[in-house]
Amino acid sequence: MIGEQDTRPWGTWQVLDEGDGFKVKRITVRPKARLSYQTHEHRAEHWAVVSGKATCVVDGRIQLAGPGDSVDVAVGQPHRITNMEDEDLVLIEVQLGRYTGEDDICRLEDDYGRVPA
């Protein structure tokens, strides 16, 4: 739903727009925090960095991205965003796929104890 937002251990996200087959989020990652290493069964993602520096891991490969840079993640590819800097990282995430629900996350590694045993 547009305007939906949540606070996670690593930062926040807010839905800016959504429609049939897509969702757009503004994601803020706190300094020295990172999202879980995860996959999605139903969606691909496109990350556009707005401010800060992102250290992205996609399928085991590290890619650095700053303002104006973007990173693509295919359906099923393991991925993670890390903010190694001392300032917030802000990015726009475009999710593309037949389903973009929050429960389409398979966590492979997590710093916050959210991986099932």
PDB file of C-alpha atoms in Angstrom, residues 53-91:
ATOM      1  CA  LYS A  53      27.619   4.827  -0.434  1.00  0.00           C
ATOM      2  CA  ALA A  54      26.279   1.295  -0.782  1.00  0.00           C
ATOM      3  CA  THR A  55      28.331  -1.861  -0.626  1.00  0.00           C
ATOM      4  CA  CYS A  56      26.149  -4.333  -2.498  1.00  0.00           C
ATOM      5  CA  VAL A  57      26.616  -8.076  -2.680  1.00  0.00           C
ATOM      6  CA  VAL A  58      24.793  -9.741  -5.567  1.00  0.00           C
ATOM      7  CA  ASP A  59      25.320 -13.461  -6.092  1.00  0.00           C
ATOM      8  CA  GLY A  60      28.569 -13.283  -4.091  1.00  0.00           C
ATOM      9  CA  ARG A  61      30.022 -10.355  -6.069  1.00  0.00           C
ATOM     10  CA  ILE A  62      30.703  -7.021  -4.338  1.00  0.00           C
ATOM     11  CA  GLN A  63      29.714  -3.811  -6.106  1.00  0.00           C
ATOM     12  CA  LEU A  64      30.184  -0.296  -4.693  1.00  0.00           C
ATOM     13  CA  ALA A  65      27.520   2.266  -5.604  1.00  0.00           C
ATOM     14  CA  GLY A  66      27.216   5.989  -4.886  1.00  0.00           C
ATOM     15  CA  PRO A  67      24.707   8.697  -5.802  1.00  0.00           C
ATOM     16  CA  GLY A  68      23.501   8.192  -9.367  1.00  0.00           C
ATOM     17  CA  ASP A  69      24.676   4.569  -9.534  1.00  0.00           C
ATOM     18  CA  SER A  70      22.318   1.628  -9.770  1.00  0.00           C
ATOM     19  CA  VAL A  71      22.442  -2.116  -9.173  1.00  0.00           C
ATOM     20  CA  ASP A  72      20.186  -4.833 -10.592  1.00  0.00           C
ATOM     21  CA  VAL A  73      19.202  -8.061  -8.844  1.00  0.00           C
ATOM     22  CA  ALA A  74      17.506 -10.841 -10.829  1.00  0.00           C
ATOM     23  CA  VAL A  75      14.769 -13.071  -9.428  1.00  0.00           C
ATOM     24  CA  GLY A  76      16.360 -15.685  -7.161  1.00  0.00           C
ATOM     25  CA  GLN A  77      19.797 -14.012  -6.928  1.00  0.00           C
ATOM     26  CA  PRO A  78      21.199 -13.806  -3.374  1.00  0.00           C
ATOM     27  CA  HIS A  79      21.799 -10.175  -2.433  1.00  0.00           C
ATOM     28  CA  ARG A  80      22.517  -7.750   0.405  1.00  0.00           C
ATOM     29  CA  ILE A  81      22.967  -3.992   0.895  1.00  0.00           C
ATOM     30  CA  THR A  82      25.528  -2.754   3.445  1.00  0.00           C
ATOM     31  CA  ASN A  83      26.245   0.777   4.638  1.00  0.00           C
ATOM     32  CA  MET A  84      29.865   0.843   5.824  1.00  0.00           C
ATOM     33  CA  GLU A  85      29.882   4.638   6.087  1.00  0.00           C
ATOM     34  CA  ASP A  86      29.190   7.086   8.950  1.00  0.00           C
ATOM     35  CA  GLU A  87      26.140   8.666   7.288  1.00  0.00           C
ATOM     36  CA  ASP A  88      22.752   7.290   6.239  1.00  0.00           C
ATOM     37  CA  LEU A  89      22.493   5.474   2.919  1.00  0.00           C
ATOM     38  CA  VAL A  90      19.333   6.342   0.966  1.00  0.00           C
ATOM     39  CA  LEU A  91      18.241   4.428  -2.099  1.00  0.00           C
TER      40      LEU A  91
END
